[in-house]
Coordinates of C-alpha atoms in Angstrom, one line a residue:
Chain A
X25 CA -198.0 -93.7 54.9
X26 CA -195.8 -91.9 57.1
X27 CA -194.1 -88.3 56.3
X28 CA -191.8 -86.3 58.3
X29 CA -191.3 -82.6 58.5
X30 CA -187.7 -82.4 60.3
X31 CA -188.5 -79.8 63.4
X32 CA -185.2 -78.5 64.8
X33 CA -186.2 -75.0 63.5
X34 CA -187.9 -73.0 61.2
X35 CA -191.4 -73.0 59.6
X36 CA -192.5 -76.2 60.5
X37 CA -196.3 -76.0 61.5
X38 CA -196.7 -74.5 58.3
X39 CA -195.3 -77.3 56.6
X40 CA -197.7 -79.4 58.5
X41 CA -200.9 -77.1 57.8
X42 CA -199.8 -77.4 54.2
X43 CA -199.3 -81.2 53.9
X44 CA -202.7 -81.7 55.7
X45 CA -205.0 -79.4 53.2
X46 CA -202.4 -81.0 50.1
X47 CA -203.7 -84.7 51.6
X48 CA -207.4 -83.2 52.2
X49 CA -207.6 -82.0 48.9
X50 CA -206.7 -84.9 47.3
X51 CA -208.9 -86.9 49.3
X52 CA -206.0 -88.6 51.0
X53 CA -204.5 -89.6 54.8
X54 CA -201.2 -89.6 55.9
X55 CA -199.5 -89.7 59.2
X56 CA -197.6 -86.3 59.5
X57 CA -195.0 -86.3 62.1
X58 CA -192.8 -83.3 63.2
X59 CA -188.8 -84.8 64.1
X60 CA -186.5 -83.3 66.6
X61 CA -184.5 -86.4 67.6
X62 CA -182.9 -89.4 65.9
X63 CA -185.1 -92.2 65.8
X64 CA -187.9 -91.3 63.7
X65 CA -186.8 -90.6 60.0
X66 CA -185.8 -94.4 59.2
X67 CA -190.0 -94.6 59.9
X68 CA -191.2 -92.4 57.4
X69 CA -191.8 -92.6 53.8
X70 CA -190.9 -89.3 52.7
X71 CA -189.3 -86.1 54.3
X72 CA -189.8 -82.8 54.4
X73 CA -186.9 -80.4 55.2
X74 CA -188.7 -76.7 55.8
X75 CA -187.3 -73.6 55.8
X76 CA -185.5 -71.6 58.7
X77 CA -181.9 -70.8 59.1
X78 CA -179.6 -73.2 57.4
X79 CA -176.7 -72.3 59.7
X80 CA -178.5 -73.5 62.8
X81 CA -180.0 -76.3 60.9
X82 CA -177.0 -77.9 59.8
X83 CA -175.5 -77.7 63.4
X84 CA -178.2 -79.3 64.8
X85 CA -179.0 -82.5 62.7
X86 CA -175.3 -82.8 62.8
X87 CA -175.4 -83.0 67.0
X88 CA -178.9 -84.7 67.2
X89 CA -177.7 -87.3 64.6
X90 CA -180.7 -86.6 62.4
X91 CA -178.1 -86.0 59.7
X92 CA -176.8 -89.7 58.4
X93 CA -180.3 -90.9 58.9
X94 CA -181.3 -88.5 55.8
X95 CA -179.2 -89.4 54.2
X96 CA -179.9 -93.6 54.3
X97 CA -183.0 -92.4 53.6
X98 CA -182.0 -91.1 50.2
X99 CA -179.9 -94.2 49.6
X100 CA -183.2 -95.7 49.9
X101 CA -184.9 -93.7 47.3
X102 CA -187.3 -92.6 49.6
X103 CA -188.7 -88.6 48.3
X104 CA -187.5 -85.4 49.9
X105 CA -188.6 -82.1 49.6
X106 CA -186.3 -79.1 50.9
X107 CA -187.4 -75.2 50.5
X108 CA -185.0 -72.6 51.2
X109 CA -183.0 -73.5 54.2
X110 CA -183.5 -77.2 52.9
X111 CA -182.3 -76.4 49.3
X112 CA -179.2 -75.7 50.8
X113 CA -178.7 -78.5 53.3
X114 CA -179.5 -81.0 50.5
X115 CA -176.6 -79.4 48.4
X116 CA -173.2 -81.2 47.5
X117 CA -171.1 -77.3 48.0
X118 CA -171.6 -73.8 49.1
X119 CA -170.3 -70.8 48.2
X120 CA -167.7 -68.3 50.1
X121 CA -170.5 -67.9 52.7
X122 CA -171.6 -71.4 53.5
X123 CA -167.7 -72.4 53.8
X124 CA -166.6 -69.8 56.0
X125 CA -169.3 -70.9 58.7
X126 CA -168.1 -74.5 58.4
X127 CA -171.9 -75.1 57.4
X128 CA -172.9 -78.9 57.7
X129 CA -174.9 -79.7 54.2
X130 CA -176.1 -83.5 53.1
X131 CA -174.9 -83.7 49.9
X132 CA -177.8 -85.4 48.8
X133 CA -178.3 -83.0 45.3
X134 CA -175.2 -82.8 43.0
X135 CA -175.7 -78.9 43.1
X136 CA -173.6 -76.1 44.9
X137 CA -175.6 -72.9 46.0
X138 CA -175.2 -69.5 46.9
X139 CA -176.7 -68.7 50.5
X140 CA -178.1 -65.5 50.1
X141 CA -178.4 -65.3 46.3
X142 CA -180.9 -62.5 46.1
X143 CA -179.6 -60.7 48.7
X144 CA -180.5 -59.7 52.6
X145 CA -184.1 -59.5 53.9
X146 CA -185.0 -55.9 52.3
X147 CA -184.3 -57.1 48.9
X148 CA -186.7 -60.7 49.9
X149 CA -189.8 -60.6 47.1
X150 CA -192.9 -62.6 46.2
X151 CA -193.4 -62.6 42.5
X152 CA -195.0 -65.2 39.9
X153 CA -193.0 -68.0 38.2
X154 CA -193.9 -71.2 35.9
X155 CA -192.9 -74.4 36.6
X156 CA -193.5 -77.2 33.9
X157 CA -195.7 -79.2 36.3
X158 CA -198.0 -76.6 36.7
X159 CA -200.6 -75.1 33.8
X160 CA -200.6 -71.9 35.1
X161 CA -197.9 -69.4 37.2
X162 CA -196.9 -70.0 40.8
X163 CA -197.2 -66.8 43.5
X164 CA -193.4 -68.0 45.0
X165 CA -192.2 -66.4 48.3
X166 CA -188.3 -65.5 47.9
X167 CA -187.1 -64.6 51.6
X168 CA -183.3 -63.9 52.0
X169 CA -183.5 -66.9 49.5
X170 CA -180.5 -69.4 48.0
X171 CA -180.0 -70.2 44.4
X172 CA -178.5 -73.3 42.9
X173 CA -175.2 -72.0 40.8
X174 CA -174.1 -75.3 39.3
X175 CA -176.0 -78.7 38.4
X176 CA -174.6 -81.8 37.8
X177 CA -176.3 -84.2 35.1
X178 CA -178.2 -86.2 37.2
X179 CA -180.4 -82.5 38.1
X180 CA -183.3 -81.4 36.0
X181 CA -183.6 -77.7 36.6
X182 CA -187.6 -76.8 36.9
X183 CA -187.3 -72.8 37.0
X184 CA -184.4 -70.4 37.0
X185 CA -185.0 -66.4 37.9
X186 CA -182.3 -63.6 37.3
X187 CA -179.9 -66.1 36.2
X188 CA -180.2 -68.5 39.0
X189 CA -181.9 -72.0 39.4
X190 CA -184.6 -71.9 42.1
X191 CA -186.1 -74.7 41.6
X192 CA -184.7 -78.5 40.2
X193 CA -184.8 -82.1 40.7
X194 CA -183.0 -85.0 41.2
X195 CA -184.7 -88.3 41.4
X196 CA -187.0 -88.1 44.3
X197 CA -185.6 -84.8 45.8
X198 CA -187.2 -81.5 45.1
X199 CA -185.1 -78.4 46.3
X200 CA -187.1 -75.5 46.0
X201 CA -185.5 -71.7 47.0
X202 CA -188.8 -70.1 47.8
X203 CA -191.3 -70.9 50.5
X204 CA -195.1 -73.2 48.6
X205 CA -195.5 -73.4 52.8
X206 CA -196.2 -69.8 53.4
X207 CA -199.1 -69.6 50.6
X208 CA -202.5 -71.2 50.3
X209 CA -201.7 -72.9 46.9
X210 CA -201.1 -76.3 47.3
X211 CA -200.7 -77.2 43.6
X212 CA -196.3 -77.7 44.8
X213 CA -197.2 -79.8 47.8
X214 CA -199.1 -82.1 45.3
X215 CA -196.7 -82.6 42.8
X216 CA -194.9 -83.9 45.8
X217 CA -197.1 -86.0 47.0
X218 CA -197.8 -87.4 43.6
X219 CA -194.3 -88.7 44.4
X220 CA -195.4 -91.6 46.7
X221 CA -199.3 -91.2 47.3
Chain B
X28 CA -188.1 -64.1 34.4
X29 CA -188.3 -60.3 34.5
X30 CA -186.7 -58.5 38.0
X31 CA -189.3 -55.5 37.7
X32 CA -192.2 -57.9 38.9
X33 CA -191.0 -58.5 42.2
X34 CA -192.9 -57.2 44.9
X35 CA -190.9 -56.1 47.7
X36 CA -191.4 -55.8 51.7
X37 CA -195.2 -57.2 51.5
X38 CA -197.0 -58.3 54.7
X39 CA -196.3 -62.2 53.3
X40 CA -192.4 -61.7 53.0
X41 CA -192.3 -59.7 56.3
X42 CA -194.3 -62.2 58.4
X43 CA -192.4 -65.0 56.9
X44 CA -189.1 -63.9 57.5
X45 CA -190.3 -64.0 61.3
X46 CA -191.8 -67.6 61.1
X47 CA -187.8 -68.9 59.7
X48 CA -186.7 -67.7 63.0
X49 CA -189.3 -69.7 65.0
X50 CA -187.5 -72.5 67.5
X51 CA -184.7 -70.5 67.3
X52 CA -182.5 -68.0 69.5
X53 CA -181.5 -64.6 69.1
X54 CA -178.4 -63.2 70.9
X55 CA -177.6 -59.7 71.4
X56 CA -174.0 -58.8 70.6
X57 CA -171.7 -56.0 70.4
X58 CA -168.8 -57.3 68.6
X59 CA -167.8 -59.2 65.3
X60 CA -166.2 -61.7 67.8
X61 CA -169.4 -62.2 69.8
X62 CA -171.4 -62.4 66.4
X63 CA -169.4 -65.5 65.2
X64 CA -169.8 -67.0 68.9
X65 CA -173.3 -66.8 68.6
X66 CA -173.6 -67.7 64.8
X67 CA -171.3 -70.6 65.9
X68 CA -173.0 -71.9 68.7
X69 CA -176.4 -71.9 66.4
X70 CA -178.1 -68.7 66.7
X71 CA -180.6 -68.1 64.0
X72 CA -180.1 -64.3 64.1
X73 CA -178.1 -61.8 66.3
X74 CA -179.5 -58.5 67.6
X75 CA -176.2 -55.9 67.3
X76 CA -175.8 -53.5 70.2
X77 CA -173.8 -50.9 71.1
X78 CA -174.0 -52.6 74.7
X79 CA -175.7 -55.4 76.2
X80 CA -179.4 -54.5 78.5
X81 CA -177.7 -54.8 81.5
X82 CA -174.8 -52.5 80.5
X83 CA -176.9 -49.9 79.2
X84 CA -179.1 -50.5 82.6
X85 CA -175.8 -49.6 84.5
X86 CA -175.0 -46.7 82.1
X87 CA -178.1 -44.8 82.3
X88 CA -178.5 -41.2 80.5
X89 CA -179.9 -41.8 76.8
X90 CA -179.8 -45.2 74.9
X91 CA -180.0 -44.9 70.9
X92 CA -179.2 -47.2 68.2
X93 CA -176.0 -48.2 68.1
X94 CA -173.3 -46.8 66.0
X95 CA -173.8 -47.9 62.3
X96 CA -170.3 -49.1 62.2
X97 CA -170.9 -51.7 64.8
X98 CA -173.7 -53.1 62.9
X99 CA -171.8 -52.7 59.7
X100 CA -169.2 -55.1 61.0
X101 CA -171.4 -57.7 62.5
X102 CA -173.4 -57.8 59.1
X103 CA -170.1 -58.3 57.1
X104 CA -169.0 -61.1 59.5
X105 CA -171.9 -63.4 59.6
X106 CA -173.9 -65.4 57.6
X107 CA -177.5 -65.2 59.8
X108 CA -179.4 -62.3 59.8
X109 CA -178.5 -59.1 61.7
X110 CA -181.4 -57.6 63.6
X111 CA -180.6 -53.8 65.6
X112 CA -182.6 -52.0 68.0
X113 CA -184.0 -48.1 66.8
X114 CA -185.9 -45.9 69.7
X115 CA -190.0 -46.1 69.9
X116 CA -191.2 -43.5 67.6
X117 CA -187.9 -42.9 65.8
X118 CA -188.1 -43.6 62.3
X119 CA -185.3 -42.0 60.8
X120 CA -183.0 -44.7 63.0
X121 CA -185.4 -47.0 61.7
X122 CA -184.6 -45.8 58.0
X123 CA -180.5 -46.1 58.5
X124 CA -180.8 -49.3 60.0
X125 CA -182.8 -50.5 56.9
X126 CA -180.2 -48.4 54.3
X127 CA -177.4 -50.4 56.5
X128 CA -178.8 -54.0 55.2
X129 CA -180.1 -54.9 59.0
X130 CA -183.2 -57.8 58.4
X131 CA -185.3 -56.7 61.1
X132 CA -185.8 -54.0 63.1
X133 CA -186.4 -54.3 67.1
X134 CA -188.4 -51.1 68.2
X135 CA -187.3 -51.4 71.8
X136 CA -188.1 -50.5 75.2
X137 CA -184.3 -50.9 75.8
X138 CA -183.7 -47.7 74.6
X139 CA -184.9 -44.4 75.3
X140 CA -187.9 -43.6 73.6
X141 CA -188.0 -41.2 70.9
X142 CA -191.7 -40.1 70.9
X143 CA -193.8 -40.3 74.0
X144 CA -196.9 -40.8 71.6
X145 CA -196.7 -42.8 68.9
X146 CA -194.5 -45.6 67.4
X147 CA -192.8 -45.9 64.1
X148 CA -195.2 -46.2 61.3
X149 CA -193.9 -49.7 60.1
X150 CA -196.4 -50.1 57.2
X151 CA -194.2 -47.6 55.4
X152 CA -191.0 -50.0 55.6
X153 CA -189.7 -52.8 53.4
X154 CA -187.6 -54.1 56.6
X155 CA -189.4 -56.1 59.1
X156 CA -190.0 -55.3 62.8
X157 CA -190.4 -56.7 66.1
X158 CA -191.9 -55.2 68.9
X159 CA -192.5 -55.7 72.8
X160 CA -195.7 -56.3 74.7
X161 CA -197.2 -56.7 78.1
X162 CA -200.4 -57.8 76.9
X163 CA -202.3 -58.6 74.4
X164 CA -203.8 -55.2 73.5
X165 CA -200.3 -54.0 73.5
X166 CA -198.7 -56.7 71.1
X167 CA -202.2 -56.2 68.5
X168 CA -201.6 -52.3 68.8
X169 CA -197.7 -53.1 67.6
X170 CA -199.3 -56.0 64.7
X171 CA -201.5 -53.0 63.6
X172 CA -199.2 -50.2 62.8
X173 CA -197.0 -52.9 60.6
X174 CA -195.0 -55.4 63.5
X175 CA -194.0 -58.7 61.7
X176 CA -193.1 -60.3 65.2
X177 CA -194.2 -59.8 68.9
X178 CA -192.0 -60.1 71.7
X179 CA -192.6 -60.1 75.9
X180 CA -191.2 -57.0 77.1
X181 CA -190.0 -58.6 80.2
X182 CA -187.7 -57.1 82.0
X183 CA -184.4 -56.1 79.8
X184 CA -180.8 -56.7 81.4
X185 CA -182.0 -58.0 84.8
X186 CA -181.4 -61.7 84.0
X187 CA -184.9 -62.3 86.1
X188 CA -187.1 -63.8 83.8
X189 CA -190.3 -63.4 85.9
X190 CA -191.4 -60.8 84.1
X191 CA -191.1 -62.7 80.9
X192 CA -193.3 -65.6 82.3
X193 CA -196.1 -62.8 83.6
X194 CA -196.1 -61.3 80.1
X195 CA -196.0 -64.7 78.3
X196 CA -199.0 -65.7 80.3
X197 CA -200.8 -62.7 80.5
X198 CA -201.0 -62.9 76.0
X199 CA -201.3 -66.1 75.6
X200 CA -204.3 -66.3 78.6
X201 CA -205.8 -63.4 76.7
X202 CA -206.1 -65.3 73.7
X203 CA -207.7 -68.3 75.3
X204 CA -210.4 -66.1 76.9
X205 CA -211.7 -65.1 73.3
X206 CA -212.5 -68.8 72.8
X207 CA -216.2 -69.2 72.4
X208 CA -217.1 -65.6 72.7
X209 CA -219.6 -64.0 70.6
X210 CA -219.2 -60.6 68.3
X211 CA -220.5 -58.4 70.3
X212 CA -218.5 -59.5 73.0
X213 CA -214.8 -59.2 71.3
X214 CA -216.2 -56.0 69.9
X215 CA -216.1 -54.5 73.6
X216 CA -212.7 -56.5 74.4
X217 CA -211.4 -54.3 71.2
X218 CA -212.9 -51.3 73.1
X219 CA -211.3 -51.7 76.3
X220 CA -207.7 -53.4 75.2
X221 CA -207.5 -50.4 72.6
X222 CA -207.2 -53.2 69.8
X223 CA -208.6 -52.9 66.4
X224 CA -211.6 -55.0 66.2
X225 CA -210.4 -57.0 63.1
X226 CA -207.3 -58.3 64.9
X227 CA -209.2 -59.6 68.0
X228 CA -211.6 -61.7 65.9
X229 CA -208.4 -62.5 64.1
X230 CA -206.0 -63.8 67.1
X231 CA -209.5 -65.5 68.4
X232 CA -210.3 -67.6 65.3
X233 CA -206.3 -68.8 64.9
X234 CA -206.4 -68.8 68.6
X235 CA -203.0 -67.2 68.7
X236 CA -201.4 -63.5 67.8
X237 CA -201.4 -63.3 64.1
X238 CA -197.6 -63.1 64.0
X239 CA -194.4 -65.3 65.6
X240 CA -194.4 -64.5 69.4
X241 CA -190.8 -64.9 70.8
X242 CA -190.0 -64.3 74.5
X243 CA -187.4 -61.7 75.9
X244 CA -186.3 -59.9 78.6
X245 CA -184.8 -61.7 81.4
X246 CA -183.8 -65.3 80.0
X247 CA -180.7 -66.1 81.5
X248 CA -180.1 -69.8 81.5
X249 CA -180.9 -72.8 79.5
X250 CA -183.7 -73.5 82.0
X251 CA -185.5 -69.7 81.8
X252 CA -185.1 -70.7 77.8
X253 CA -186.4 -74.2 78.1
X254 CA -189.4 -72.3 80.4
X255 CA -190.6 -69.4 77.6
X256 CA -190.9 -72.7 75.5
X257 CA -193.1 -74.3 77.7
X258 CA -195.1 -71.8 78.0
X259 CA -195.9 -71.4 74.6
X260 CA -193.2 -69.2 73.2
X261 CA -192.5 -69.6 69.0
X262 CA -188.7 -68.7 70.3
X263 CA -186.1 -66.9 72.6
X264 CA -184.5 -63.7 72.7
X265 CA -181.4 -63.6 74.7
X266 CA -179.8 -60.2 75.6
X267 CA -177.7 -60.0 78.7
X268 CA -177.5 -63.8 79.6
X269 CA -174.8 -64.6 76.8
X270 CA -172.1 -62.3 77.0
X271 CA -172.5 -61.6 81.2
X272 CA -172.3 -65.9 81.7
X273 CA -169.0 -66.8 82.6
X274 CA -168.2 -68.9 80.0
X275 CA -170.0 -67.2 76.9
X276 CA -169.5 -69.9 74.2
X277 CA -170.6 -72.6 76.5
X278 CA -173.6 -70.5 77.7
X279 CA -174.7 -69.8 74.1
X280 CA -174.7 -73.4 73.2
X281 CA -176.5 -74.8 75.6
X282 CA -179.3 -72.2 75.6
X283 CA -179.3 -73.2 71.8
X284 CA -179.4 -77.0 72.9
X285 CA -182.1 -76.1 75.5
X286 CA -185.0 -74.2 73.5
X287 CA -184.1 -78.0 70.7
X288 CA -185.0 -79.5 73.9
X289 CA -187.6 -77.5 75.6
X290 CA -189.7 -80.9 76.8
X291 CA -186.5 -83.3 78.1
X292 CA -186.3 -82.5 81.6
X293 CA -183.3 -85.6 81.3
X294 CA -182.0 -83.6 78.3
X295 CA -181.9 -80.1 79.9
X296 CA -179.9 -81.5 82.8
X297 CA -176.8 -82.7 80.5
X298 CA -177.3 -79.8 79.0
X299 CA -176.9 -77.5 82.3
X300 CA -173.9 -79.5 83.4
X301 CA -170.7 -77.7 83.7
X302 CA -171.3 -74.7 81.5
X303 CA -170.3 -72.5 84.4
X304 CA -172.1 -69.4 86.1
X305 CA -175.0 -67.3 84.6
X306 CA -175.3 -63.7 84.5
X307 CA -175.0 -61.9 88.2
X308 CA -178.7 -60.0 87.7
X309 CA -180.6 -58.4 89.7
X310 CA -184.4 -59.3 90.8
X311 CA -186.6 -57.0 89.5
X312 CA -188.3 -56.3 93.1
X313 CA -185.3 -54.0 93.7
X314 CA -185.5 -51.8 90.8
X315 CA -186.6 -47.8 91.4
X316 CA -189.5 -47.3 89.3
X317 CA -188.2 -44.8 87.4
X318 CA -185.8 -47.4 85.7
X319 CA -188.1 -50.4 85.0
X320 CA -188.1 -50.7 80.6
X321 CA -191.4 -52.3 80.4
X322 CA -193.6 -49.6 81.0
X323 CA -192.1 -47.3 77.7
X324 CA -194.3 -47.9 74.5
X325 CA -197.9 -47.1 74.5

């Protein structure tokens, strides 16, 4: 079992730390490889997409070619995760502020999201929510996060908070708008990994 | 879900809104035009500036933040977060920068400083900062009185990036000496880098600083950018080297390319090719004393 965290930018040893205590937990092993380059992603069994700044993602799978490869792997069922930045590159539309950068997103989820839907980093927050995989609340870590504004009928939403979805599903692709990586709770990385392990 | 539990500008959301920059590059900038350059080329945040290091270098007299309608602009033209730059020890900058919507705060050496003493109190702050250091007692003094990132000091708007690399080293070889040692002897490291206690036995348990550790001050080319990675950097900073290349909006990109590809020696030479001159500089040998940056902040 192979997964990949997609490296270009962003938060990505903590998405590594986090898989490895998630699989430790669990009593599990997995390969957990960090991607920069095209060439690796058809190799893995499920993908991680971390957060960081979508912008510069977007760009940058675009030039390494990292992009279409994500996307075959989606064709081929395989499970994705995205938090944050990744919420919004697995999107099908932006909003005003994702268009006028030209932003390069997937279009893997039938959703369109807001970029900064909570606003700029003083208004970023931490506060508990519920999600209907979980028995008890979640400490989520909002930071300059997205929301999803629209979902088409193939999304389940999970959690929405001040109106907004932050949280949904479609098949095998979780979008989440805060940040499981940045917390010590692993309960989210499992009900990922209960995906395909 | 009810708004009134949200807890606001908490160590967590301050020191993670650092570690979505890290692999990234910051670019200073002084206009909406150079904003979308940078934001274009992939930046994962600009600093605004009234004027780039090396401008305010030539300028000399007294550097303060920069004028609020600057930064205004550049926050309504991009999408990325807008870092600024207040004076050590001036916390009323600090507070307009955070009323103007900026997402992090650089308490810089790059200006003059405000208070010979003491720096800004950042624990009182919902914004973020970043801060400059020499050493590692300097960068655990900055983590201590609130910093969400550490920077090298470097040497600002000289386009030599030795001084970088000496800081780099100097922190990270710091770090690696605390391996293995006992108690008693980080207690008297504490002592003599004026460090709290707690944050040494910290940085030597994660065996790095507790925060995202970028590198600045000097980086000039994607080669100095692909360097600061090697070394061990979490990211770039690039003031001067940007806007003073010949050809900004190739410069940018590259540099961008560069830190992607930190570790392809056959990668960074495509990348190098035909993206015209870097910044003139100067080598920081030549400068008086009593204009080297590095040595404000205490």
């Amino acid at each position: 079992m192979r997964i990949g965290v997609i490296a270009i930018q962003g938060d990505i040893s903590e998405h590594v730390d986090a898989l490895a205590r998630a699989l430790e937990e669990r009593g599990s092993s997995a390969d957990i490889v960090t991607i920069k380059h095209k060439g690796i992603v058809p190799g893995c069994d499920a993908l991680v997409l971390p957060g960081g700044e979508s912008t510069t993602l977007g760009r940058l799978l675009i030039r390494e070619g990292i992009a279409d490869e994500i996307r075959q792997m989606h064709l081929a069922g395989k499970p994705i995760l995205g938090t944050c930045a990744g919420l919004i590159l697995l999107a099908r539309e932006g909003d005003e502020q994702v268009k006028k950068t030209n932003q390069h997103l997937l279009g893997i989820m039938d959703t369109k999201v807001n970029r900064n839907a909570f606003g700029r980093q003083r208004e970023s927050f931490e506060t508990g929510i519920d999600l209907p995989f979980l028995d008890l609340p979640y400490n989520a870590v909002f930071i300059r996060a997205p929301g999803i504004v629209e979902c088409g009928k193939d999304v389940t939403i999970l959690t929405q908070l001040d109106g907004m979805v932050v949280a949904a599903e479609q098949g095998n692709v979780l979008a989440l708008a805060f940040h499981p990586e940045l917390t010590l709770d692993t309960r989210v990385h499992q009900y990922f990994l209960d995906k395909f392990i | 879900m009810e708004l009134e539990k949200l807890r606001h500008g908490t160590e967590l959301i301050k020191r993670g809104f650092a570690k979505m920059q890290k692999g990234g590059v910051i670019m200073d900038v002084t206009t909406p035009d150079q904003a979308r350059i940078a934001e274009e080329a992939g930046a994962v945040a600009v600093m605004a500036l009234q004027a780039v290091p090396a401008d305010i270098r030539k300028a000399g007299g007294v550097a303060r933040m920069a004028d609020p309608q600057i930064i205004a602009d550049i926050i309504d033209t991009v999408t990325i977060p807008v870092m600024a730059k207040a004076r050590i020890g001036h916390f009323v900058e600090a507070e307009i920068l955070q009323a103007l919507g900026v997402d992090m705060v650089d308490e810089s050496e790059v200006l003059t400083p405000a208070d010979n003493k003491y720096h800004i109190d950042k624990t009182d702050f919902t914004v973020p900062f970043v801060c400059g250091a020499r050493n590692l007692g300097e960068a655990l003094r900055r983590i201590n009185e609130g910093a969400a990132m550490i920077r090298t000091k470097g040497e600002a708007g000289t386009g030599d990036v030795s001084e970088a690399v000496k800081h780099m080293k100097q922190i990270l070889g710091e770090v690696r000496a605390l391996k293995g040692m006992s108690r008693e002897e980080m207690t008297r490291i504490a002592r003599e880098i004026e460090a709290p206690v707690e944050l040494v036995l910290e940085t030597a348990q994660m065996q790095r600083l507790p925060v995202v550790n970028f590198a600045a001050g000097g980086v000039a080319t994607p080669a100095d950018a692909a360097l600061m990675m090697r070394l061990g950097a979490d990211g770039v900073f690039v003031g001067s080297g940007i806007f003073k290349a010949e050809i900004p909006e190739k410069m940018a990109v590259a540099i961008v390319e560069a830190v992607n590809n930190y570790d392809n020696p056959g990668v960074l030479a495509d990348i190098s090719k035909g993206i015209g001159a870097g910044m003139k500089g100067i080598s920081v040998d030549t400068i008086p004393q009593d204009q080297v940056l590095q040595t404000r902040g205490w």
